[in-house]
Amino acid sequence: MSVDPSKAQDVWKDAGKEVQFTVLELNRKDRDKELAAVKEFVDRFQAITRSLRIRAQESDLHVALGFSNAAWDYLFPNADKPKELETYQTIKGDKYEMPATKGDIFMHVRANDRATVYEFMRQIMMFIGDVTTTLDETHGFRYFEGRSIIGFIDGTENPEIDEAKDYAIIGDEDPEFENGSYAFAQKWHHDMDIWNALSTETQEKAVGRKKFSDLELFDKDKFKNSHNVASQAKINGVTQNIVRMNVPFSEPAEKTTGTYFIGYARHWNVTKTMLTNMVNKHDYLLSFSKILTGQLFFIPSKTVLAKITDGDFD
């Protein structure tokens, strides 16, 4: 077997202009009923995607569906499990922490217009809504030319598309779950009054890049805890990559503004190392932010989704 991106879900940097993240929790009242609903939901998820890509061709719809470790154990207790799938636990440091929150089913939907995202979610919830409770529903958007909500260009360090498969898609190290991915989803709230009170020079030192041109600063010009220093992951001396997207969300009148972070990785350990480093190195972004949610999800390949629908994992 070999990695085949056509068999993977949409785990690339295609942020879209309109985005919705949804986290659901299974009701855990009647497993047989809920498993039957999940099978139908997984099948419909793919069918609705295909249909809307025909109906709304200019919308450029991309979707990803995942399950947490807790959901996998509940739904498929006798099935094999992806090697690195675990229940995310709160990462604590001496000053900051990245909390773990509940979640069984994760959906990441993005398109060029809100109508397509709405229609996708409206239809899909017809098949899963009765057996789940919504824990979080976040609507994000593209901010100008793809900037994060704090004003910097997002995703500069992402690998190019032809290389992304090496960082985002599971390979032959886990043959049964090849072409899957590990997704870490995390919701941040920012105190924008604090951030906006900083000078541009201070903001650049905090992020590690120029705000307008996106040029990376020399190390001597960055804060020691700048974001692009603190969030690096090196394993055996080699810098690691994942595919990451920082999606802005905001309700300005209520002063609710933040970032929804989604990271797709071939190896969960890489993302986990990045998160741990951010806490231990006091990433500057944590100084004006509160993290609201966090959980790890496995994004199955299309092959595994078909097996779920067919009952091969019962």
mmCIF file of C-alpha atoms in Angstrom:
data_model
loop_
_atom_site.group_PDB
_atom_site.id
_atom_site.type_symbol
_atom_site.label_atom_id
_atom_site.label_comp_id
_atom_site.label_asym_id
_atom_site.label_seq_id
_atom_site.Cartn_x
_atom_site.Cartn_y
_atom_site.Cartn_z
ATOM 1 C CA MET A 1 0.000 0.000 0.000
ATOM 2 C CA SER A 2 1.035 3.611 -0.439
ATOM 3 C CA VAL A 3 -0.247 7.051 0.513
ATOM 4 C CA ASP A 4 -2.969 8.146 -1.881
ATOM 5 C CA PRO A 5 -4.292 11.700 -1.287
ATOM 6 C CA SER A 6 -7.392 10.891 -3.353
ATOM 7 C CA LYS A 7 -8.413 8.454 -0.609
ATOM 8 C CA ALA A 8 -7.866 11.010 2.160
ATOM 9 C CA GLN A 9 -10.394 13.508 3.421
ATOM 10 C CA ASP A 10 -9.812 17.240 2.967
ATOM 11 C CA VAL A 11 -6.876 17.752 5.321
ATOM 12 C CA TRP A 12 -5.144 20.460 3.254
ATOM 13 C CA LYS A 13 -4.803 24.187 3.749
ATOM 14 C CA ASP A 14 -7.928 25.239 1.870
ATOM 15 C CA ALA A 15 -9.357 27.495 4.533
ATOM 16 C CA GLY A 16 -12.310 28.756 2.486
ATOM 17 C CA LYS A 17 -14.080 32.072 2.869
ATOM 18 C CA GLU A 18 -16.805 30.673 5.126
ATOM 19 C CA VAL A 19 -16.002 28.019 7.716
ATOM 20 C CA GLN A 20 -17.869 26.028 10.314
ATOM 21 C CA PHE A 21 -16.441 23.803 13.018
ATOM 22 C CA THR A 22 -18.869 21.537 14.872
ATOM 23 C CA VAL A 23 -18.198 19.240 17.822
ATOM 24 C CA LEU A 24 -20.884 16.771 18.869
ATOM 25 C CA GLU A 25 -21.243 14.397 21.798
ATOM 26 C CA LEU A 26 -23.036 11.082 21.470
ATOM 27 C CA ASN A 27 -25.975 10.761 23.867
ATOM 28 C CA ARG A 28 -24.801 7.319 25.040
ATOM 29 C CA LYS A 29 -28.309 6.099 25.783
ATOM 30 C CA ASP A 30 -28.730 3.349 23.182
ATOM 31 C CA ARG A 31 -25.498 2.234 21.505
ATOM 32 C CA ASP A 32 -27.196 0.156 18.806
ATOM 33 C CA LYS A 33 -29.398 3.066 17.786
ATOM 34 C CA GLU A 34 -26.517 5.494 17.881
ATOM 35 C CA LEU A 35 -24.218 3.195 15.902
ATOM 36 C CA ALA A 36 -26.900 2.783 13.238
ATOM 37 C CA ALA A 37 -27.286 6.555 13.074
ATOM 38 C CA VAL A 38 -23.517 7.032 12.779
ATOM 39 C CA LYS A 39 -23.341 4.558 9.881
ATOM 40 C CA GLU A 40 -26.094 6.425 8.063
ATOM 41 C CA PHE A 41 -24.486 9.747 8.920
ATOM 42 C CA VAL A 42 -21.076 8.681 7.550
ATOM 43 C CA ASP A 43 -22.663 7.454 4.336
ATOM 44 C CA ARG A 44 -24.750 10.610 3.937
ATOM 45 C CA PHE A 45 -21.767 12.811 4.786
ATOM 46 C CA GLN A 46 -19.993 11.636 1.655
ATOM 47 C CA ALA A 47 -23.122 11.654 -0.529
ATOM 48 C CA ILE A 48 -24.110 15.180 0.490
ATOM 49 C CA THR A 49 -20.572 16.354 -0.209
ATOM 50 C CA ARG A 50 -20.677 14.918 -3.715
ATOM 51 C CA SER A 51 -24.112 16.404 -4.359
ATOM 52 C CA LEU A 52 -23.222 19.912 -3.238
ATOM 53 C CA ARG A 53 -20.018 19.877 -5.263
ATOM 54 C CA ILE A 54 -22.254 19.441 -8.303
ATOM 55 C CA ARG A 55 -24.987 21.832 -7.196
ATOM 56 C CA ALA A 56 -22.594 24.574 -6.075
ATOM 57 C CA GLN A 57 -19.495 24.058 -8.188
ATOM 58 C CA GLU A 58 -18.072 27.542 -7.564
ATOM 59 C CA SER A 59 -18.330 27.118 -3.815
ATOM 60 C CA ASP A 60 -15.225 24.877 -3.610
ATOM 61 C CA LEU A 61 -16.657 22.821 -0.760
ATOM 62 C CA HIS A 62 -14.169 20.963 1.449
ATOM 63 C CA VAL A 63 -15.075 18.822 4.444
ATOM 64 C CA ALA A 64 -13.478 16.619 7.068
ATOM 65 C CA LEU A 65 -15.119 14.297 9.575
ATOM 66 C CA GLY A 66 -13.449 12.774 12.606
ATOM 67 C CA PHE A 67 -13.998 10.721 15.747
ATOM 68 C CA SER A 68 -12.366 11.062 19.152
ATOM 69 C CA ASN A 69 -10.808 8.196 21.060
ATOM 70 C CA ALA A 70 -13.803 8.113 23.406
ATOM 71 C CA ALA A 71 -16.192 7.835 20.465
ATOM 72 C CA TRP A 72 -14.094 5.094 18.844
ATOM 73 C CA ASP A 73 -14.120 3.033 22.056
ATOM 74 C CA TYR A 74 -17.880 3.465 22.418
ATOM 75 C CA LEU A 75 -18.874 2.814 18.820
ATOM 76 C CA PHE A 76 -16.240 0.255 17.792
ATOM 77 C CA PRO A 77 -15.059 -1.458 21.001
ATOM 78 C CA ASN A 78 -13.890 -4.599 19.184
ATOM 79 C CA ALA A 79 -12.177 -2.884 16.269
ATOM 80 C CA ASP A 80 -8.534 -2.030 15.835
ATOM 81 C CA LYS A 81 -7.599 1.549 16.580
ATOM 82 C CA PRO A 82 -5.247 4.032 14.896
ATOM 83 C CA LYS A 83 -1.866 3.698 16.588
ATOM 84 C CA GLU A 84 -1.591 7.247 17.932
ATOM 85 C CA LEU A 85 -5.244 7.865 18.766
ATOM 86 C CA GLU A 86 -5.701 8.767 22.417
ATOM 87 C CA THR A 87 -7.899 10.969 24.533
ATOM 88 C CA TYR A 88 -6.255 14.354 24.716
ATOM 89 C CA GLN A 89 -5.381 15.387 28.257
ATOM 90 C CA THR A 90 -4.865 18.940 29.496
ATOM 91 C CA ILE A 91 -1.292 20.124 28.984
ATOM 92 C CA LYS A 92 -0.226 22.116 32.019
ATOM 93 C CA GLY A 93 2.791 24.322 32.518
ATOM 94 C CA ASP A 94 3.961 26.529 35.355
ATOM 95 C CA LYS A 95 1.991 29.505 33.999
ATOM 96 C CA TYR A 96 -0.347 28.407 31.209
ATOM 97 C CA GLU A 97 -2.366 25.380 30.241
ATOM 98 C CA MET A 98 -4.148 23.994 27.195
ATOM 99 C CA PRO A 99 -7.354 22.418 28.509
ATOM 100 C CA ALA A 100 -8.962 19.241 27.259
ATOM 101 C CA THR A 101 -12.698 19.271 26.596
ATOM 102 C CA LYS A 102 -15.266 16.682 25.609
ATOM 103 C CA GLY A 103 -16.139 15.734 22.046
ATOM 104 C CA ASP A 104 -17.028 12.624 20.056
ATOM 105 C CA ILE A 105 -17.625 13.763 16.473
ATOM 106 C CA PHE A 106 -15.847 16.616 14.721
ATOM 107 C CA MET A 107 -16.741 18.314 11.448
ATOM 108 C CA HIS A 108 -14.728 20.940 9.581
ATOM 109 C CA VAL A 109 -16.685 22.446 6.683
ATOM 110 C CA ARG A 110 -15.490 25.288 4.444
ATOM 111 C CA ALA A 111 -16.619 26.856 1.205
ATOM 112 C CA ASN A 112 -16.588 30.158 -0.648
ATOM 113 C CA ASP A 113 -20.105 31.083 0.459
ATOM 114 C CA ARG A 114 -22.149 30.758 3.611
ATOM 115 C CA ALA A 115 -25.128 29.216 1.817
ATOM 116 C CA THR A 116 -23.196 26.068 0.877
ATOM 117 C CA VAL A 117 -21.856 25.602 4.402
ATOM 118 C CA TYR A 118 -25.354 26.100 5.798
ATOM 119 C CA GLU A 119 -26.950 23.675 3.369
ATOM 120 C CA PHE A 120 -24.336 21.014 4.073
ATOM 121 C CA MET A 121 -24.815 21.264 7.828
ATOM 122 C CA ARG A 122 -28.601 21.501 7.566
ATOM 123 C CA GLN A 123 -28.743 18.248 5.660
ATOM 124 C CA ILE A 124 -26.135 16.346 7.635
ATOM 125 C CA MET A 125 -27.698 17.138 11.015
ATOM 126 C CA MET A 126 -30.879 15.410 9.861
ATOM 127 C CA PHE A 127 -29.019 12.119 10.237
ATOM 128 C CA ILE A 128 -26.981 12.654 13.411
ATOM 129 C CA GLY A 129 -28.843 15.316 15.380
ATOM 130 C CA ASP A 130 -31.216 12.953 17.203
ATOM 131 C CA VAL A 131 -28.432 10.918 18.828
ATOM 132 C CA THR A 132 -26.021 13.731 19.678
ATOM 133 C CA THR A 133 -25.716 16.959 21.634
ATOM 134 C CA THR A 134 -23.901 19.935 20.139
ATOM 135 C CA LEU A 135 -20.960 20.971 22.318
ATOM 136 C CA ASP A 136 -19.582 23.693 20.074
ATOM 137 C CA GLU A 137 -20.507 25.337 16.786
ATOM 138 C CA THR A 138 -18.096 27.999 15.591
ATOM 139 C CA HIS A 139 -18.528 30.057 12.426
ATOM 140 C CA GLY A 140 -15.259 31.375 11.009
ATOM 141 C CA PHE A 141 -14.326 33.526 8.056
ATOM 142 C CA ARG A 142 -11.443 34.476 5.804
ATOM 143 C CA TYR A 143 -9.893 37.715 7.032
ATOM 144 C CA PHE A 144 -8.765 39.811 4.052
ATOM 145 C CA GLU A 145 -5.910 38.078 2.204
ATOM 146 C CA GLY A 146 -5.781 35.170 4.629
ATOM 147 C CA ARG A 147 -4.609 36.885 7.802
ATOM 148 C CA SER A 148 -5.153 35.626 11.312
ATOM 149 C CA ILE A 149 -7.439 37.738 13.461
ATOM 150 C CA ILE A 150 -4.368 39.347 15.073
ATOM 151 C CA GLY A 151 -3.345 40.701 11.678
ATOM 152 C CA PHE A 152 -0.565 38.392 10.485
ATOM 153 C CA ILE A 153 -0.524 36.195 7.382
ATOM 154 C CA ASP A 154 -1.559 32.677 8.384
ATOM 155 C CA GLY A 155 0.063 29.400 7.457
ATOM 156 C CA THR A 156 3.391 30.632 6.084
ATOM 157 C CA GLU A 157 5.193 27.576 7.432
ATOM 158 C CA ASN A 158 2.711 25.096 5.985
ATOM 159 C CA PRO A 159 4.248 22.631 3.519
ATOM 160 C CA GLU A 160 3.358 23.039 -0.142
ATOM 161 C CA ILE A 161 0.414 20.961 -1.367
ATOM 162 C CA ASP A 162 2.589 18.338 -3.083
ATOM 163 C CA GLU A 163 4.518 17.874 0.174
ATOM 164 C CA ALA A 164 1.591 18.139 2.543
ATOM 165 C CA LYS A 165 0.722 14.458 2.235
ATOM 166 C CA ASP A 166 3.985 13.628 3.986
ATOM 167 C CA TYR A 167 2.957 15.693 7.011
ATOM 168 C CA ALA A 168 -0.825 15.345 7.103
ATOM 169 C CA ILE A 169 -1.605 11.793 5.952
ATOM 170 C CA ILE A 170 -0.852 8.548 7.784
ATOM 171 C CA GLY A 171 1.426 6.261 5.812
ATOM 172 C CA ASP A 172 2.466 2.628 5.871
ATOM 173 C CA GLU A 173 3.517 2.904 9.518
ATOM 174 C CA ASP A 174 -0.163 2.140 10.256
ATOM 175 C CA PRO A 175 -1.410 0.217 7.178
ATOM 176 C CA GLU A 176 -4.991 -0.337 8.311
ATOM 177 C CA PHE A 177 -5.485 3.399 8.784
ATOM 178 C CA GLU A 178 -3.326 4.657 5.941
ATOM 179 C CA ASN A 179 -4.560 7.885 4.311
ATOM 180 C CA GLY A 180 -6.186 8.958 7.560
ATOM 181 C CA SER A 181 -5.034 11.935 9.637
ATOM 182 C CA TYR A 182 -4.886 13.155 13.225
ATOM 183 C CA ALA A 183 -6.758 16.428 13.759
ATOM 184 C CA PHE A 184 -6.323 18.584 16.816
ATOM 185 C CA ALA A 185 -9.062 21.190 17.243
ATOM 186 C CA GLN A 186 -8.718 24.085 19.656
ATOM 187 C CA LYS A 187 -10.687 27.283 20.234
ATOM 188 C CA TRP A 188 -8.949 30.434 21.500
ATOM 189 C CA HIS A 189 -10.465 33.664 22.795
ATOM 190 C CA HIS A 190 -8.250 36.761 22.523
ATOM 191 C CA ASP A 191 -8.326 39.960 24.545
ATOM 192 C CA MET A 192 -8.023 42.198 21.511
ATOM 193 C CA ASP A 193 -7.822 45.363 23.614
ATOM 194 C CA ILE A 194 -4.530 44.129 25.055
ATOM 195 C CA TRP A 195 -3.208 43.029 21.667
ATOM 196 C CA ASN A 196 -4.229 46.194 19.830
ATOM 197 C CA ALA A 197 -2.610 48.369 22.485
ATOM 198 C CA LEU A 198 0.793 46.929 21.535
ATOM 199 C CA SER A 199 2.945 48.693 18.990
ATOM 200 C CA THR A 200 3.424 47.015 15.621
ATOM 201 C CA GLU A 201 7.075 46.417 16.494
ATOM 202 C CA THR A 202 6.113 44.599 19.692
ATOM 203 C CA GLN A 203 3.515 42.526 17.857
ATOM 204 C CA GLU A 204 6.120 41.533 15.286
ATOM 205 C CA LYS A 205 8.565 40.468 17.974
ATOM 206 C CA ALA A 206 5.753 38.463 19.604
ATOM 207 C CA VAL A 207 4.874 36.592 16.412
ATOM 208 C CA GLY A 208 8.372 36.484 14.920
ATOM 209 C CA ARG A 209 7.444 37.958 11.540
ATOM 210 C CA LYS A 210 6.829 41.303 9.866
ATOM 211 C CA LYS A 211 3.169 42.216 9.967
ATOM 212 C CA PHE A 212 2.833 43.691 6.478
ATOM 213 C CA SER A 213 5.382 41.812 4.399
ATOM 214 C CA ASP A 214 5.312 38.506 6.354
ATOM 215 C CA LEU A 215 9.117 38.316 6.331
ATOM 216 C CA GLU A 216 10.502 36.282 9.194
ATOM 217 C CA LEU A 217 12.579 38.266 11.670
ATOM 218 C CA PHE A 218 16.129 37.342 12.522
ATOM 219 C CA ASP A 219 16.265 35.354 15.747
ATOM 220 C CA LYS A 220 17.986 38.218 17.547
ATOM 221 C CA ASP A 221 15.009 40.460 16.768
ATOM 222 C CA LYS A 222 12.350 38.104 18.120
ATOM 223 C CA PHE A 223 11.173 37.669 21.670
ATOM 224 C CA LYS A 224 12.538 34.419 23.098
ATOM 225 C CA ASN A 225 8.937 33.272 23.459
ATOM 226 C CA SER A 226 7.741 34.495 20.070
ATOM 227 C CA HIS A 227 5.054 32.295 18.581
ATOM 228 C CA ASN A 228 7.127 30.932 15.706
ATOM 229 C CA VAL A 229 9.881 29.942 18.134
ATOM 230 C CA ALA A 230 7.710 28.501 20.913
ATOM 231 C CA SER A 231 5.507 26.490 18.552
ATOM 232 C CA GLN A 232 8.337 24.673 16.795
ATOM 233 C CA ALA A 233 8.650 20.941 17.223
ATOM 234 C CA LYS A 234 11.931 19.096 16.798
ATOM 235 C CA ILE A 235 12.121 15.346 17.130
ATOM 236 C CA ASN A 236 15.580 13.784 17.064
ATOM 237 C CA GLY A 237 16.919 17.175 16.005
ATOM 238 C CA VAL A 238 14.670 17.442 12.943
ATOM 239 C CA THR A 239 12.077 20.213 12.634
ATOM 240 C CA GLN A 240 8.611 18.733 12.118
ATOM 241 C CA ASN A 241 5.625 20.067 10.170
ATOM 242 C CA ILE A 242 1.868 19.697 10.226
ATOM 243 C CA VAL A 243 -0.870 21.305 8.124
ATOM 244 C CA ARG A 244 -2.398 24.046 10.230
ATOM 245 C CA MET A 245 -5.171 26.571 9.817
ATOM 246 C CA ASN A 246 -5.987 29.465 12.141
ATOM 247 C CA VAL A 247 -9.544 30.539 11.396
ATOM 248 C CA PRO A 248 -10.855 33.865 12.776
ATOM 249 C CA PHE A 249 -14.255 34.128 14.440
ATOM 250 C CA SER A 250 -15.843 37.154 16.079
ATOM 251 C CA GLU A 251 -18.934 38.801 17.500
ATOM 252 C CA PRO A 252 -17.532 42.346 17.778
ATOM 253 C CA ALA A 253 -20.488 43.898 19.620
ATOM 254 C CA GLU A 254 -20.052 41.323 22.371
ATOM 255 C CA LYS A 255 -16.256 41.651 22.329
ATOM 256 C CA THR A 256 -15.927 37.965 21.516
ATOM 257 C CA THR A 257 -13.059 37.467 19.119
ATOM 258 C CA GLY A 258 -10.757 34.552 18.693
ATOM 259 C CA THR A 259 -9.055 31.900 16.633
ATOM 260 C CA TYR A 260 -10.148 28.368 15.893
ATOM 261 C CA PHE A 261 -7.021 26.315 15.398
ATOM 262 C CA ILE A 262 -7.082 23.091 13.438
ATOM 263 C CA GLY A 263 -3.943 21.066 12.853
ATOM 264 C CA TYR A 264 -3.863 17.981 10.623
ATOM 265 C CA ALA A 265 -0.918 15.652 11.145
ATOM 266 C CA ARG A 266 0.461 12.312 10.064
ATOM 267 C CA HIS A 267 1.728 11.870 13.617
ATOM 268 C CA TRP A 268 -0.206 13.155 16.616
ATOM 269 C CA ASN A 269 3.055 13.208 18.567
ATOM 270 C CA VAL A 270 4.281 16.100 16.392
ATOM 271 C CA THR A 271 1.278 18.287 17.194
ATOM 272 C CA LYS A 272 1.433 17.276 20.851
ATOM 273 C CA THR A 273 5.092 18.310 20.986
ATOM 274 C CA MET A 274 4.231 21.712 19.497
ATOM 275 C CA LEU A 275 1.480 22.287 22.070
ATOM 276 C CA THR A 276 3.726 21.235 24.940
ATOM 277 C CA ASN A 277 6.485 23.562 23.769
ATOM 278 C CA MET A 278 4.054 26.485 23.541
ATOM 279 C CA VAL A 279 3.069 25.975 27.177
ATOM 280 C CA ASN A 280 6.558 25.327 28.507
ATOM 281 C CA LYS A 281 8.120 28.222 26.582
ATOM 282 C CA HIS A 282 5.317 30.643 27.509
ATOM 283 C CA ASP A 283 4.272 31.375 23.918
ATOM 284 C CA TYR A 284 3.560 35.110 23.796
ATOM 285 C CA LEU A 285 0.114 34.499 22.287
ATOM 286 C CA LEU A 286 -0.956 32.834 25.526
ATOM 287 C CA SER A 287 -0.409 36.084 27.427
ATOM 288 C CA PHE A 288 -3.564 37.711 26.028
ATOM 289 C CA SER A 289 -5.592 34.600 25.203
ATOM 290 C CA LYS A 290 -7.790 32.051 26.915
ATOM 291 C CA ILE A 291 -8.112 28.598 25.413
ATOM 292 C CA LEU A 292 -11.700 27.370 25.530
ATOM 293 C CA THR A 293 -11.623 23.890 23.971
ATOM 294 C CA GLY A 294 -9.237 21.174 22.878
ATOM 295 C CA GLN A 295 -9.546 17.590 21.657
ATOM 296 C CA LEU A 296 -7.883 15.113 19.324
ATOM 297 C CA PHE A 297 -9.859 13.461 16.526
ATOM 298 C CA PHE A 298 -8.995 10.771 14.000
ATOM 299 C CA ILE A 299 -9.970 11.662 10.419
ATOM 300 C CA PRO A 300 -10.565 8.316 8.657
ATOM 301 C CA SER A 301 -9.659 7.700 5.043
ATOM 302 C CA LYS A 302 -12.494 7.264 2.562
ATOM 303 C CA THR A 303 -11.705 3.540 2.658
ATOM 304 C CA VAL A 304 -12.262 3.395 6.418
ATOM 305 C CA LEU A 305 -15.398 5.530 6.138
ATOM 306 C CA ALA A 306 -16.778 2.913 3.742
ATOM 307 C CA LYS A 307 -15.943 0.159 6.226
ATOM 308 C CA ILE A 308 -17.771 2.039 8.975
ATOM 309 C CA THR A 309 -20.832 2.352 6.750
ATOM 310 C CA ASP A 310 -20.684 -1.332 5.831
ATOM 311 C CA GLY A 311 -20.425 -2.412 9.470
ATOM 312 C CA ASP A 312 -16.896 -3.784 9.278
ATOM 313 C CA PHE A 313 -15.969 -2.072 12.555
ATOM 314 C CA ASP A 314 -18.966 -3.216 14.604
#
